[in-house]
Amino acid sequence: MNKLFKMRYLILRRITQIGLLFLYFAGNAYGWNVLKGTLSASLLFDKIPLADPFAVLQMLSAGAMMGINVFIGAAIITLFYGIIGGRAFCSWVCPVNMVTDLANWMRRVLLLDKTERKVWVSRNARYWVLGLSLIISALTGLAAFELVSPITIFNRGIIFGMGMGGGVLLAIFLFDLFGVKNGWCGHICPLGGFYSLIGRFSLIRVRHNQPNCTLCMKCKDVCPETEVLFMIGKESTTVNMGECVNCARCIEVCDDDALGFSIRDFTTRKAKGEKQ
Ligand code: SF4
Ligand code: SF4
């Protein structure tokens, strides 16, 4: 099969991620009015407000006063990912995903997964960090995660210049490469956890067609959230867990046409905690 076709979603995701960063940069540098602001709060075509709902929640916890446009912007994003995209923000929009995907790829090339010393960090840690961010925001009166968020650092770095923020991104890269597999995005990032929660019942899902599966497990090798693929080789159903980032890497690496995009299957079990 054509190599480019096997990377079609990966190429589309990179075009989207880099394209969005460029539009934010152009909004500041050249005054383009397609996207102005940052991923935390922006204006589309100078008219439609968009806001990161987790950042808005932190600001609410911190007691900040915000205009109605911020709430409308947060509602638009919440509805989009909640009904349609699931956790797609993480693989199609977030710039940090390019850093962590690179680390994951290098782990596979350097065979680090095979020789890895087990460093245990629960995948649920991100939900604790999420809660802690809101508590610290309430206690300090500051949007806590926003102050240290590598997503904001990357986004602002492209628009206004990277400076010391590059060190944070390098630390995440090294942590994912030599420390914990998919350590930042799959274990710690509270924004990823937040989108896992609001995207839990979204419609666009990967579907597994069990009769076609040859149990090669290539999908599980590349999946950043392996546990969401618990049904591989066992049953035909959609990947319903909110932690799936809809990156489509599993679809691309499958040579047996056993995975593809589909609409959520509401007739089967919900998934998490209901593994066979
Ligand atoms: S988990 Fe966090 S850093 Fe990773 S892609 Fe999602 S929002 Fe970005
Ligand atoms: S199941 Fe597929 S689409 Fe979902 S995170 Fe894993 S590789 Fe990406």
Short mmCIF file of C-alpha atoms and ligand atoms in Angstrom, two decimals:
data_model
loop_
_atom_site.label_atom_id
_atom_site.label_comp_id
_atom_site.label_asym_id
_atom_site.label_seq_id
_atom_site.Cartn_x
_atom_site.Cartn_y
_atom_site.Cartn_z
CA MET A 1 0.00 0.00 0.00
CA ASN A 2 1.20 3.50 -0.82
CA LYS A 3 3.35 4.84 2.02
CA LEU A 4 1.78 8.31 1.89
CA PHE A 5 -1.70 6.79 2.06
CA LYS A 6 -0.60 4.88 5.16
CA MET A 7 0.26 8.24 6.75
CA ARG A 8 -2.74 10.19 5.48
CA TYR A 9 -4.18 11.09 8.87
CA LEU A 10 -0.76 11.83 10.34
CA ILE A 11 -0.07 14.25 7.46
CA LEU A 12 -3.50 15.87 7.87
CA ARG A 13 -2.96 16.26 11.62
CA ARG A 14 0.42 17.93 11.15
CA ILE A 15 -1.02 20.27 8.51
CA THR A 16 -3.82 21.20 10.95
CA GLN A 17 -1.52 21.69 13.96
CA ILE A 18 1.12 23.70 12.08
CA GLY A 19 -1.55 25.58 10.10
CA LEU A 20 -3.29 26.71 13.28
CA LEU A 21 0.00 27.85 14.82
CA PHE A 22 0.75 29.80 11.63
CA LEU A 23 -2.69 31.45 11.66
CA TYR A 24 -2.18 32.57 15.28
CA PHE A 25 1.28 33.87 14.33
CA ALA A 26 -0.11 35.68 11.24
CA GLY A 27 -2.92 37.18 13.34
CA ASN A 28 -0.32 38.85 15.53
CA ALA A 29 2.43 39.56 12.99
CA TYR A 30 0.44 40.52 9.89
CA GLY A 31 -2.96 41.40 11.32
CA TRP A 32 -4.73 38.52 9.53
CA ASN A 33 -8.18 38.14 10.99
CA VAL A 34 -8.64 34.37 10.55
CA LEU A 35 -7.52 33.49 14.08
CA LYS A 36 -6.45 36.12 16.58
CA GLY A 37 -5.37 35.44 20.15
CA THR A 38 -4.06 32.16 21.52
CA LEU A 39 -5.40 28.65 22.08
CA SER A 40 -6.67 29.84 25.48
CA ALA A 41 -8.94 32.52 23.98
CA SER A 42 -9.25 33.62 20.38
CA LEU A 43 -11.47 35.23 17.80
CA LEU A 44 -12.30 33.46 14.55
CA PHE A 45 -12.78 35.82 11.56
CA ASP A 46 -12.92 38.73 14.04
CA LYS A 47 -16.44 37.55 15.01
CA ILE A 48 -16.71 34.09 16.58
CA PRO A 49 -15.22 33.78 20.08
CA LEU A 50 -13.39 30.56 20.99
CA ALA A 51 -12.10 29.78 24.47
CA ASP A 52 -10.42 26.85 26.19
CA PRO A 53 -13.14 25.63 28.61
CA PHE A 54 -10.57 24.29 31.10
CA ALA A 55 -8.83 27.69 31.22
CA VAL A 56 -12.24 29.32 31.78
CA LEU A 57 -12.97 26.86 34.61
CA GLN A 58 -9.66 27.75 36.26
CA MET A 59 -10.42 31.46 35.94
CA LEU A 60 -13.87 30.91 37.43
CA SER A 61 -12.26 29.03 40.33
CA ALA A 62 -9.84 31.91 40.73
CA GLY A 63 -12.78 34.30 40.99
CA ALA A 64 -11.99 36.21 37.78
CA MET A 65 -14.71 38.29 36.11
CA MET A 66 -15.12 37.44 32.42
CA GLY A 67 -17.18 38.82 29.56
CA ILE A 68 -20.06 36.92 27.98
CA ASN A 69 -17.95 36.26 24.86
CA VAL A 70 -15.56 34.10 26.89
CA PHE A 71 -18.44 31.88 28.03
CA ILE A 72 -19.84 31.67 24.50
CA GLY A 73 -16.36 30.73 23.24
CA ALA A 74 -15.99 28.02 25.90
CA ALA A 75 -19.47 26.67 25.11
CA ILE A 76 -18.68 26.42 21.38
CA ILE A 77 -15.50 24.42 22.05
CA THR A 78 -17.20 22.21 24.66
CA LEU A 79 -20.10 21.39 22.33
CA PHE A 80 -17.79 20.68 19.40
CA TYR A 81 -15.59 18.18 21.26
CA GLY A 82 -18.42 16.90 23.45
CA ILE A 83 -20.71 16.01 20.53
CA ILE A 84 -18.37 15.46 17.60
CA GLY A 85 -14.62 15.29 18.11
CA GLY A 86 -14.10 13.65 21.50
CA ARG A 87 -10.50 14.17 22.61
CA ALA A 88 -9.41 15.17 19.09
CA PHE A 89 -7.97 18.43 20.43
CA CYS A 90 -4.99 16.42 21.65
CA SER A 91 -4.01 14.91 18.32
CA TRP A 92 -5.32 17.47 15.82
CA VAL A 93 -4.81 20.85 17.53
CA CYS A 94 -2.45 20.77 20.52
CA PRO A 95 1.11 21.63 19.41
CA VAL A 96 2.67 19.64 22.28
CA ASN A 97 1.37 16.48 20.60
CA MET A 98 4.08 16.96 17.94
CA VAL A 99 6.73 16.81 20.68
CA THR A 100 5.28 13.76 22.43
CA ASP A 101 4.60 11.91 19.15
CA LEU A 102 8.25 12.45 18.23
CA ALA A 103 9.37 11.02 21.58
CA ASN A 104 7.04 8.03 21.12
CA TRP A 105 8.37 7.41 17.62
CA MET A 106 11.96 7.58 18.84
CA ARG A 107 11.16 5.14 21.65
CA ARG A 108 9.99 2.64 19.04
CA VAL A 109 13.00 3.22 16.76
CA LEU A 110 15.48 2.93 19.64
CA LEU A 111 13.58 -0.10 21.02
CA LEU A 112 13.32 1.67 24.39
CA ASP A 113 9.91 0.11 25.02
CA LYS A 114 11.51 -3.34 25.05
CA THR A 115 14.19 -2.43 27.60
CA GLU A 116 12.17 0.05 29.66
CA ARG A 117 12.56 0.01 33.43
CA LYS A 118 9.05 0.25 34.82
CA VAL A 119 8.43 3.72 36.23
CA TRP A 120 4.90 3.58 37.49
CA VAL A 121 2.69 6.63 37.12
CA SER A 122 -1.06 6.03 37.06
CA ARG A 123 -2.92 7.12 33.96
CA ASN A 124 -5.48 8.57 36.36
CA ALA A 125 -2.88 11.03 37.68
CA ARG A 126 -4.08 13.53 35.05
CA TYR A 127 -7.52 13.67 36.70
CA TRP A 128 -5.90 14.39 40.08
CA VAL A 129 -3.78 17.12 38.47
CA LEU A 130 -6.98 18.52 36.92
CA GLY A 131 -8.69 18.72 40.31
CA LEU A 132 -5.55 20.10 41.95
CA SER A 133 -5.30 22.84 39.29
CA LEU A 134 -8.80 24.01 40.14
CA ILE A 135 -8.12 23.92 43.89
CA ILE A 136 -4.84 25.85 43.53
CA SER A 137 -6.61 28.36 41.26
CA ALA A 138 -9.24 28.92 43.94
CA LEU A 139 -6.61 29.29 46.68
CA THR A 140 -4.27 31.63 44.80
CA GLY A 141 -6.71 33.59 42.65
CA LEU A 142 -4.65 32.64 39.58
CA ALA A 143 -5.42 30.22 36.74
CA ALA A 144 -2.86 27.71 38.03
CA PHE A 145 -2.29 25.34 35.09
CA GLU A 146 -2.32 28.21 32.61
CA LEU A 147 0.77 29.64 34.32
CA VAL A 148 2.83 26.51 33.63
CA SER A 149 0.97 24.92 30.71
CA PRO A 150 3.35 23.71 27.97
CA ILE A 151 0.48 24.13 25.51
CA THR A 152 0.29 27.84 26.29
CA ILE A 153 4.10 28.07 26.34
CA PHE A 154 4.36 26.47 22.87
CA ASN A 155 1.49 28.53 21.45
CA ARG A 156 2.79 31.83 22.85
CA GLY A 157 6.35 30.88 21.93
CA ILE A 158 5.40 30.62 18.25
CA ILE A 159 3.50 33.93 18.34
CA PHE A 160 5.80 36.03 20.51
CA GLY A 161 9.13 34.12 20.58
CA MET A 162 10.06 30.94 22.45
CA GLY A 163 12.70 32.04 24.97
CA MET A 164 13.06 29.85 28.08
CA GLY A 165 9.80 28.01 27.30
CA GLY A 166 11.76 25.74 24.96
CA GLY A 167 13.29 24.16 28.08
CA VAL A 168 9.85 23.02 29.28
CA LEU A 169 9.14 21.37 25.94
CA LEU A 170 12.57 19.71 25.97
CA ALA A 171 11.90 18.39 29.48
CA ILE A 172 8.60 16.84 28.31
CA PHE A 173 10.36 15.31 25.29
CA LEU A 174 13.07 13.73 27.48
CA PHE A 175 10.53 12.57 30.07
CA ASP A 176 8.50 10.80 27.36
CA LEU A 177 11.60 9.43 25.63
CA PHE A 178 13.58 8.08 28.58
CA GLY A 179 11.05 8.14 31.44
CA VAL A 180 7.45 7.08 31.05
CA LYS A 181 5.96 6.00 27.70
CA ASN A 182 3.41 8.66 26.67
CA GLY A 183 4.19 10.12 30.09
CA TRP A 184 3.00 13.70 29.73
CA CYS A 185 -0.11 13.37 27.52
CA GLY A 186 -1.18 9.93 28.72
CA HIS A 187 -0.59 10.38 32.43
CA ILE A 188 -0.15 13.95 33.62
CA CYS A 189 -1.61 16.67 31.38
CA PRO A 190 -4.86 17.91 32.98
CA LEU A 191 -6.08 19.44 29.71
CA GLY A 192 -5.90 16.03 28.06
CA GLY A 193 -7.81 14.65 31.06
CA PHE A 194 -10.38 17.40 30.72
CA TYR A 195 -11.01 16.63 27.04
CA SER A 196 -11.22 12.90 27.88
CA LEU A 197 -14.07 13.76 30.24
CA ILE A 198 -16.05 16.11 28.02
CA GLY A 199 -15.49 13.94 24.92
CA ARG A 200 -16.61 10.75 26.64
CA PHE A 201 -19.86 10.43 24.65
CA SER A 202 -18.85 12.04 21.35
CA LEU A 203 -19.94 10.62 18.02
CA ILE A 204 -16.80 10.21 15.89
CA ARG A 205 -15.12 6.98 16.92
CA VAL A 206 -12.70 4.36 15.66
CA ARG A 207 -14.47 1.07 14.90
CA HIS A 208 -12.91 -2.38 15.17
CA ASN A 209 -14.08 -5.03 12.71
CA GLN A 210 -13.09 -8.18 14.55
CA PRO A 211 -13.48 -10.79 11.73
CA ASN A 212 -10.80 -8.96 9.70
CA CYS A 213 -8.32 -8.82 12.60
CA THR A 214 -5.21 -11.06 12.30
CA LEU A 215 -4.00 -10.20 15.84
CA CYS A 216 -0.77 -8.60 14.54
CA MET A 217 -1.14 -5.95 17.30
CA LYS A 218 0.41 -3.17 15.19
CA CYS A 219 -2.44 -0.92 16.36
CA LYS A 220 -1.57 -1.44 20.01
CA ASP A 221 2.12 -0.74 19.29
CA VAL A 222 1.38 2.77 18.00
CA CYS A 223 -1.64 3.70 20.14
CA PRO A 224 -0.76 6.31 22.79
CA GLU A 225 -3.65 5.11 24.98
CA THR A 226 -3.34 1.34 24.50
CA GLU A 227 -6.02 0.41 27.03
CA VAL A 228 -8.76 1.92 24.82
CA LEU A 229 -8.11 -0.89 22.29
CA PHE A 230 -9.05 -3.67 24.72
CA MET A 231 -11.50 -5.09 22.16
CA ILE A 232 -8.86 -5.90 19.52
CA GLY A 233 -9.38 -9.43 18.25
CA LYS A 234 -12.26 -9.95 20.69
CA GLU A 235 -15.33 -8.10 19.45
CA SER A 236 -16.55 -5.71 16.77
CA THR A 237 -17.40 -2.40 18.37
CA THR A 238 -16.33 1.23 18.51
CA VAL A 239 -13.56 2.62 20.73
CA ASN A 240 -15.79 4.35 23.24
CA MET A 241 -13.36 5.38 25.97
CA GLY A 242 -12.87 9.13 26.29
CA GLU A 243 -9.07 8.75 26.44
CA CYS A 244 -8.86 7.88 22.70
CA VAL A 245 -7.47 10.98 20.94
CA ASN A 246 -8.89 10.08 17.51
CA CYS A 247 -5.38 10.28 16.06
CA ALA A 248 -6.15 7.42 13.64
CA ARG A 249 -2.66 5.91 13.89
CA CYS A 250 -4.28 2.54 14.62
CA ILE A 251 -6.30 2.82 11.39
CA GLU A 252 -3.21 3.72 9.36
CA VAL A 253 -1.00 0.87 10.55
CA CYS A 254 -3.68 -1.81 10.18
CA ASP A 255 -3.02 -3.82 6.99
CA ASP A 256 -6.16 -5.91 7.40
CA ASP A 257 -8.91 -3.31 7.19
CA ALA A 258 -9.93 -4.13 10.74
CA LEU A 259 -10.10 -0.50 11.92
CA GLY A 260 -11.73 2.63 10.51
CA PHE A 261 -13.64 5.75 11.50
CA SER A 262 -17.32 5.38 12.27
CA ILE A 263 -20.15 6.78 14.39
CA ARG A 264 -20.20 5.74 18.03
CA ASP A 265 -21.83 2.41 18.70
CA PHE A 266 -24.37 3.04 21.47
CA THR A 267 -25.56 -0.55 21.54
CA THR A 268 -22.44 -2.05 23.14
CA ARG A 269 -21.05 -1.66 26.62
CA LYS A 270 -19.56 1.68 27.61
CA ALA A 271 -16.02 0.34 27.87
CA LYS A 272 -14.00 1.71 30.79
CA GLY A 273 -13.85 -0.73 33.64
CA GLU A 274 -15.85 -3.20 31.56
CA LYS A 275 -13.01 -4.98 29.86
CA GLN A 276 -13.42 -8.64 29.02
S1 SF4 B 1 -2.58 15.68 26.72
FE1 SF4 B 1 -2.18 17.89 27.03
S2 SF4 B 1 -0.20 18.35 26.06
FE2 SF4 B 1 -0.90 16.31 25.36
S3 SF4 B 1 -1.90 16.71 23.45
FE3 SF4 B 1 -3.52 16.74 25.03
S4 SF4 B 1 -3.68 18.87 25.71
FE4 SF4 B 1 -1.78 18.67 24.54
S1 SF4 B 2 -7.40 3.93 19.48
FE1 SF4 B 2 -6.50 4.64 17.55
S2 SF4 B 2 -7.33 6.71 17.30
FE2 SF4 B 2 -7.60 6.15 19.48
S3 SF4 B 2 -5.75 6.90 20.52
FE3 SF4 B 2 -5.36 4.77 19.94
S4 SF4 B 2 -4.29 4.91 17.95
FE4 SF4 B 2 -5.30 6.90 18.30
#
